[in-house]
mmCIF file of C-alpha atoms and ligand atoms in Angstrom:
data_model
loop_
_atom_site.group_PDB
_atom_site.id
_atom_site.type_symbol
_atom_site.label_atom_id
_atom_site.label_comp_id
_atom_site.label_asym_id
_atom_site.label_seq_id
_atom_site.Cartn_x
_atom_site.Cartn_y
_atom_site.Cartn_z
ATOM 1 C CA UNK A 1 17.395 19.007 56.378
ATOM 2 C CA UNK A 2 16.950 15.917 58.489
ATOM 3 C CA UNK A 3 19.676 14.349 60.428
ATOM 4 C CA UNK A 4 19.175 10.871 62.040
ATOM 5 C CA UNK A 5 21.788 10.936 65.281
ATOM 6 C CA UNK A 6 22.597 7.211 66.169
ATOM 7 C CA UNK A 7 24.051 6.127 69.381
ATOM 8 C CA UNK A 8 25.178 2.791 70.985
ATOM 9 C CA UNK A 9 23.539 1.081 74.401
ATOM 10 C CA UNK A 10 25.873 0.016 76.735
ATOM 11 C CA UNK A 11 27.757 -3.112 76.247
ATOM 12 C CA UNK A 12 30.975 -4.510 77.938
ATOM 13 C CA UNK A 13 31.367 -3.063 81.500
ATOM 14 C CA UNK A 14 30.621 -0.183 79.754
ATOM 15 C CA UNK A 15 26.784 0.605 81.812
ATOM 16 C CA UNK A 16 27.055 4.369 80.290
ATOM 17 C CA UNK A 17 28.423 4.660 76.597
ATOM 18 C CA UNK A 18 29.328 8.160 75.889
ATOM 19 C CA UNK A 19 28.115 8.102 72.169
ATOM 20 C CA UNK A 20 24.503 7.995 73.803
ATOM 21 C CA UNK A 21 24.849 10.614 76.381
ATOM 22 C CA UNK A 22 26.165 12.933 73.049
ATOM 23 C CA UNK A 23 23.414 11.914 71.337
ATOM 24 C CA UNK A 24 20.399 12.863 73.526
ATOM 25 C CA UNK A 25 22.103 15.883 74.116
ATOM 26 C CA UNK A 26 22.285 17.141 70.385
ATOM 27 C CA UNK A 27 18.773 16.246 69.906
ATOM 28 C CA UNK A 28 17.882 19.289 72.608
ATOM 29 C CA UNK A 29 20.519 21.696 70.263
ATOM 30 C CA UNK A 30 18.158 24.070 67.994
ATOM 31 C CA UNK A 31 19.859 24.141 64.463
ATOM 32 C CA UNK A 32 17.934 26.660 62.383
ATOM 33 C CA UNK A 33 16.738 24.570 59.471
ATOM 34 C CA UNK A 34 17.654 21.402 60.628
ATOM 35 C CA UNK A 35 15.428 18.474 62.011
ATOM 36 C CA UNK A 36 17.383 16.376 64.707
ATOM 37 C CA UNK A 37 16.435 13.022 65.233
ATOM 38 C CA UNK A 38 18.404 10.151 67.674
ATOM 39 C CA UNK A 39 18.057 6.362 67.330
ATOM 40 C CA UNK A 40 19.564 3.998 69.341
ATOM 41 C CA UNK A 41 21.593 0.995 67.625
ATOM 42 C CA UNK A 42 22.176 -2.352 69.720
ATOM 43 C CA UNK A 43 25.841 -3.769 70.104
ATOM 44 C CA UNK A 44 24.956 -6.677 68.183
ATOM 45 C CA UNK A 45 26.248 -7.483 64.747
ATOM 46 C CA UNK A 46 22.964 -9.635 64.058
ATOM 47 C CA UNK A 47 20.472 -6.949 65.072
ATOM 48 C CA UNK A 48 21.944 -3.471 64.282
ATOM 49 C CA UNK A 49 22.077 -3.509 60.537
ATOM 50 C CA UNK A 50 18.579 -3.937 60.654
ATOM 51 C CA UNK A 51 18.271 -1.138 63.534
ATOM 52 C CA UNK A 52 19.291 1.321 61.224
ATOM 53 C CA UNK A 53 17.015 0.412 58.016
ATOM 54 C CA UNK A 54 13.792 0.712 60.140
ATOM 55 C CA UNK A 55 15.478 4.108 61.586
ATOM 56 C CA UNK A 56 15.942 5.114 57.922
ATOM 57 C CA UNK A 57 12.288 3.989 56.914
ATOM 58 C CA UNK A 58 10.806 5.906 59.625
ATOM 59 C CA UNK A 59 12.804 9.072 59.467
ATOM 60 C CA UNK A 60 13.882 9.331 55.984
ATOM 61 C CA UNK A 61 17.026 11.615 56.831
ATOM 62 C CA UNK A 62 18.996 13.208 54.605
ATOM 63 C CA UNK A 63 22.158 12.585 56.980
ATOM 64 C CA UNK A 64 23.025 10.076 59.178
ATOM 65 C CA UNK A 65 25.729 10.470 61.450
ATOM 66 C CA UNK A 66 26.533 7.895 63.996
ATOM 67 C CA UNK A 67 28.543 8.279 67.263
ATOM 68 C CA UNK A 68 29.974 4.943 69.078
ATOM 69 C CA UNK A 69 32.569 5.288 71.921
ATOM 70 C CA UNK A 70 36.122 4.771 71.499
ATOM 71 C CA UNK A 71 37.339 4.085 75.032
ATOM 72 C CA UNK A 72 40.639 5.715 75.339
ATOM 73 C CA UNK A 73 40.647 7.857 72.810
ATOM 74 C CA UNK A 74 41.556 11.390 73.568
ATOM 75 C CA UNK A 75 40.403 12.939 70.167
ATOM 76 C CA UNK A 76 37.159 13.070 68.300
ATOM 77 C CA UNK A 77 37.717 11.105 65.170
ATOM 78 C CA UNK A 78 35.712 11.081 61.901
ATOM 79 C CA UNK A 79 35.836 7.888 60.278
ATOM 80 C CA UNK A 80 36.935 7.787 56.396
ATOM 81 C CA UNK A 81 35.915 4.036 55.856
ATOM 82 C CA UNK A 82 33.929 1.161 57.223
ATOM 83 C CA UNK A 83 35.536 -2.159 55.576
ATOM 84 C CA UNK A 84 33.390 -5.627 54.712
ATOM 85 C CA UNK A 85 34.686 -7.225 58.106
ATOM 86 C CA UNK A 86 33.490 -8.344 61.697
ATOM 87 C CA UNK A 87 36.173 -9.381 63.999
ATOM 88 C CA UNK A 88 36.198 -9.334 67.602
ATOM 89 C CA UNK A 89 38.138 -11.238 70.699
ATOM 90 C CA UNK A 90 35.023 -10.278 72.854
ATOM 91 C CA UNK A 91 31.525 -10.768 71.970
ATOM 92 C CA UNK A 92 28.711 -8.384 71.459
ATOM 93 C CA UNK A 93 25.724 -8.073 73.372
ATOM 94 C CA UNK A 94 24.274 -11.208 72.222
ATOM 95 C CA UNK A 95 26.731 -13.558 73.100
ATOM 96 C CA UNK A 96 28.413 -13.498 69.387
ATOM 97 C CA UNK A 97 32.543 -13.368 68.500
ATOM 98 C CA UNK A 98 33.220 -13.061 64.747
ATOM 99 C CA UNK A 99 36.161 -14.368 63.534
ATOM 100 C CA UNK A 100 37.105 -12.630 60.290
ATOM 101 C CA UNK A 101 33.178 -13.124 59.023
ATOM 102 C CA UNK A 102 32.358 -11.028 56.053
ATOM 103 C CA UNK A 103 29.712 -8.385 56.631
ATOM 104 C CA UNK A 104 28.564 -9.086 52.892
ATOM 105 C CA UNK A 105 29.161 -11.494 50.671
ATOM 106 C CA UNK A 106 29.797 -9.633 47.023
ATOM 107 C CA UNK A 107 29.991 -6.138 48.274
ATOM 108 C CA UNK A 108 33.310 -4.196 48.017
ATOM 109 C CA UNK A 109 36.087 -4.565 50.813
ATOM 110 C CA UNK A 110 35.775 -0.834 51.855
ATOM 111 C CA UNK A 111 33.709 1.645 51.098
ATOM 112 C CA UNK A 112 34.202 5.133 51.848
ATOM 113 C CA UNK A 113 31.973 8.390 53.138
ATOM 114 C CA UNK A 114 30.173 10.416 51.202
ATOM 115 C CA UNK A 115 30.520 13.788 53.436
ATOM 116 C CA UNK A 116 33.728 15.370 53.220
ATOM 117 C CA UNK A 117 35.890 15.101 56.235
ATOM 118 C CA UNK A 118 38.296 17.186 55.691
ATOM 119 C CA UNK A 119 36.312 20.363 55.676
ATOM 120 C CA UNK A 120 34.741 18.994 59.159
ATOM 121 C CA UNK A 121 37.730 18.595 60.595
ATOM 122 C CA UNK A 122 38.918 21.905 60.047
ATOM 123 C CA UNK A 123 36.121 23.347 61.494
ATOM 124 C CA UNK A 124 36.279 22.175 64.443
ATOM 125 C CA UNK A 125 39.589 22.279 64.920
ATOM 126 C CA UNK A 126 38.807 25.961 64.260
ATOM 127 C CA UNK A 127 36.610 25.882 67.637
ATOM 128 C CA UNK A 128 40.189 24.265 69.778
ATOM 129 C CA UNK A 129 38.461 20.529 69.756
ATOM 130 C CA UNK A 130 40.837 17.900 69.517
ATOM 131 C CA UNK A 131 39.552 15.921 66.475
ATOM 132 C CA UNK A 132 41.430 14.128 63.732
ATOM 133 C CA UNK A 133 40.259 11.636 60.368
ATOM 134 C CA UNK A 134 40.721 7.691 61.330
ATOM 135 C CA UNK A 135 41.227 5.457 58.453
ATOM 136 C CA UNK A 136 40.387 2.702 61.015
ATOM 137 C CA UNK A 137 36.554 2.121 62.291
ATOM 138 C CA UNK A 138 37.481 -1.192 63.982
ATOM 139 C CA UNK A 139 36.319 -4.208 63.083
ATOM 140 C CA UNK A 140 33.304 -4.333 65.837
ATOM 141 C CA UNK A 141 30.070 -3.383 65.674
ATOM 142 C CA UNK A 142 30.191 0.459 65.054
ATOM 143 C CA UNK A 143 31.735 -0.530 61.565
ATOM 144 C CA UNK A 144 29.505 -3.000 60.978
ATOM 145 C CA UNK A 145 26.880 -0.146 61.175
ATOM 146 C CA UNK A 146 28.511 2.123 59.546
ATOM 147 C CA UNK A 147 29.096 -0.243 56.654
ATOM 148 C CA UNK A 148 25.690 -0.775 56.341
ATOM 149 C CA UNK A 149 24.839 2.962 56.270
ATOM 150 C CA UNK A 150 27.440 3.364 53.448
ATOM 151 C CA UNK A 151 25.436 0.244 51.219
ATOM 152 C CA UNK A 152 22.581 2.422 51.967
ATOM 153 C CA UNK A 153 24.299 5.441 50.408
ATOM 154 C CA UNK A 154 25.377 3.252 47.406
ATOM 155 C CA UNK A 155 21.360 2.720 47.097
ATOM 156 C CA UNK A 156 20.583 6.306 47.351
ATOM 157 C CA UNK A 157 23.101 8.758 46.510
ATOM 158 C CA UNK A 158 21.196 11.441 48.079
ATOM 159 C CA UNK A 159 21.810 10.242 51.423
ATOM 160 C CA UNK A 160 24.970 11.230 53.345
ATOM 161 C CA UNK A 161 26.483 8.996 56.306
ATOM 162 C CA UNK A 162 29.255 9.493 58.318
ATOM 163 C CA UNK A 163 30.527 7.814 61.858
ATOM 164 C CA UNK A 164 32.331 9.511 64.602
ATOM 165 C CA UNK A 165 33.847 7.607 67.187
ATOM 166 C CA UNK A 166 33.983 9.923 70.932
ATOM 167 C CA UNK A 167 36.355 9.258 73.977
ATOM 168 C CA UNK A 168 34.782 8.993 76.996
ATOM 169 C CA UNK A 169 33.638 12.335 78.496
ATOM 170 C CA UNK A 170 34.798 13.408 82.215
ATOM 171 C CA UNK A 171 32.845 12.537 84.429
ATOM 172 C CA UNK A 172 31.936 9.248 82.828
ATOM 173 C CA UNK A 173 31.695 7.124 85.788
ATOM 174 C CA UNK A 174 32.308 3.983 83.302
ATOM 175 C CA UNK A 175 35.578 5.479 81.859
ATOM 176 C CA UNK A 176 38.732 2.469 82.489
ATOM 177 C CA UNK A 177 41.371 5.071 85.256
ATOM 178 C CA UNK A 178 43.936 6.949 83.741
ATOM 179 C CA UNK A 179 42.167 6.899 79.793
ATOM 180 C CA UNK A 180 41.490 10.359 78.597
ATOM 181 C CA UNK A 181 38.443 12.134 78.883
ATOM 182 C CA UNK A 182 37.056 14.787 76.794
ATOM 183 C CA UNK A 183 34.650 17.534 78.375
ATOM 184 C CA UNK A 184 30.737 16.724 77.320
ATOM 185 C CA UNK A 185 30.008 20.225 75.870
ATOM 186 C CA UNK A 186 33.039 19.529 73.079
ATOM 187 C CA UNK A 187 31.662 16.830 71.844
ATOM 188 C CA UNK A 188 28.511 17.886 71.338
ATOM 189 C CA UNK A 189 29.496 21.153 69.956
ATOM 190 C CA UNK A 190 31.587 19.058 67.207
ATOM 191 C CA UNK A 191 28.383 17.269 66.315
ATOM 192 C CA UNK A 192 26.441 20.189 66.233
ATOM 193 C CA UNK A 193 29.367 21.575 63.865
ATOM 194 C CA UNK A 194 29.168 18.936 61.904
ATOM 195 C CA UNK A 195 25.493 19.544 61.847
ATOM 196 C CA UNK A 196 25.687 23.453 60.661
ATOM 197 C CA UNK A 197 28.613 22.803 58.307
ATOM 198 C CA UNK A 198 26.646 19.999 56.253
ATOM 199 C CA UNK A 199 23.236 22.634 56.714
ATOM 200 C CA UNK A 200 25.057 25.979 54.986
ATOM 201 C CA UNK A 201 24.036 25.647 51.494
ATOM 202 C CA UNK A 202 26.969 28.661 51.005
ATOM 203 C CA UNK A 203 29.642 26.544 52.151
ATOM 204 C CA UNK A 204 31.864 24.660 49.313
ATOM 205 C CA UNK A 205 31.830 21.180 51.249
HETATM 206 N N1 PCA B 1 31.648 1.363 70.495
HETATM 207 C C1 PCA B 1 31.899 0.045 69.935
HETATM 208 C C2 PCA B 1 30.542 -0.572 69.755
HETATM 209 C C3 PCA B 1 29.604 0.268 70.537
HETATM 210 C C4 PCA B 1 30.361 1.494 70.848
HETATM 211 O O1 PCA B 1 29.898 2.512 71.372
HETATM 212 C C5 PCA B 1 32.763 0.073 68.690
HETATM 213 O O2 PCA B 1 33.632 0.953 68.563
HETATM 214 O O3 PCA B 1 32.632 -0.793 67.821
#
């Protein structure tokens, strides 16, 4: 099995993003069975859909999972949907502020994962990591990715996507005073659960 591991640059005031630091560090994790691959996407709505194609064209994965930060967030949270949106009060990287701009014009409102969250979630609750399902991916650029990784999906059923948004870990020298922080190690380990869950063949997911 091939996972492709996405993570943002920084953007913002933001000169570390979290999602990235995760990501390099799951891609030194040996999963028996599983290739780990990590891309990472641009905070721009203009360039990142096209970020991930060539990262699907050159890795073919079966999975793609992408992290983004959620500054202030004290859980990990799975994303359920990624809706046909870009809104923003502060631009991206390139200069850009949506205002209520459809992603895609003819595509459906929302669309939803493929991977079942529910089963991930209890697993790593199971390990003591705070985690819990979001039915809200913003409206910024991570959901503008992950909308595009769910078209993708619509085009080839065989592929699996799912974004995870991650508070910032301690330590993070660009983490805003008094926002919770989550130790490094968790997160990673919830990927890497994540990871083993989707990998065992035995388990009903
Ligand atoms: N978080 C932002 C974009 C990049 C990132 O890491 C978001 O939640 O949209």
């Amino acid at each position: 099995m091939r996972v492709l591991v996405t993570g943002f640059e920084p953007y913002w005031d933001y000169s570390i993003n979290s999602s990235w630091v995760v990501a390099k560090k799951v891609a030194t994790r040996n999963i028996v069975g599983v290739d780990i691959v990590i891309e990472q996407m641009p905070v721009s709505f203009s360039r990142v859909r096209g970020a991930l194609k060539e990262a699907v064209e050159k890795h073919t994965p079966d999975i793609i999972l992408m992290l983004g930060q959620s500054g202030g967030s004290d859980k990990v949270k799975l994303e359920r949907v990624a809706l046909n949106m870009m809104d923003s009060k502060r631009s991206d990287n390139d200069g850009y502020i949506p205002d209520e701009t459809p992603i895609n014009v003819g595509t459906p409102a929302a669309l939803f994962t493929n991977i079942p969250i529910k089963t991930l979630c209890a697993a790593i609750e199971e390990e003591c990591i705070p985690v819990k399902i979001s039915n809200s991916c913003g409206l910024y650029v991570c959901n503008c990715l992950y909308y595009e990784a769910l078209m993708l999906c619509r085009e080839n059923p065989s592929l699996k996507a799912l974004f995870v948004h991650l508070p910032f870990y301690e330590g993070q020298s660009t983490a805003k005073p008094n926002k919770p922080t989550m130790p490094l190690e968790d997160m990673v380990k919830a990927i890497q659960i994540i990871i083993e869950v989707n990998n065992d063949k035995s388990r009903e997911i």
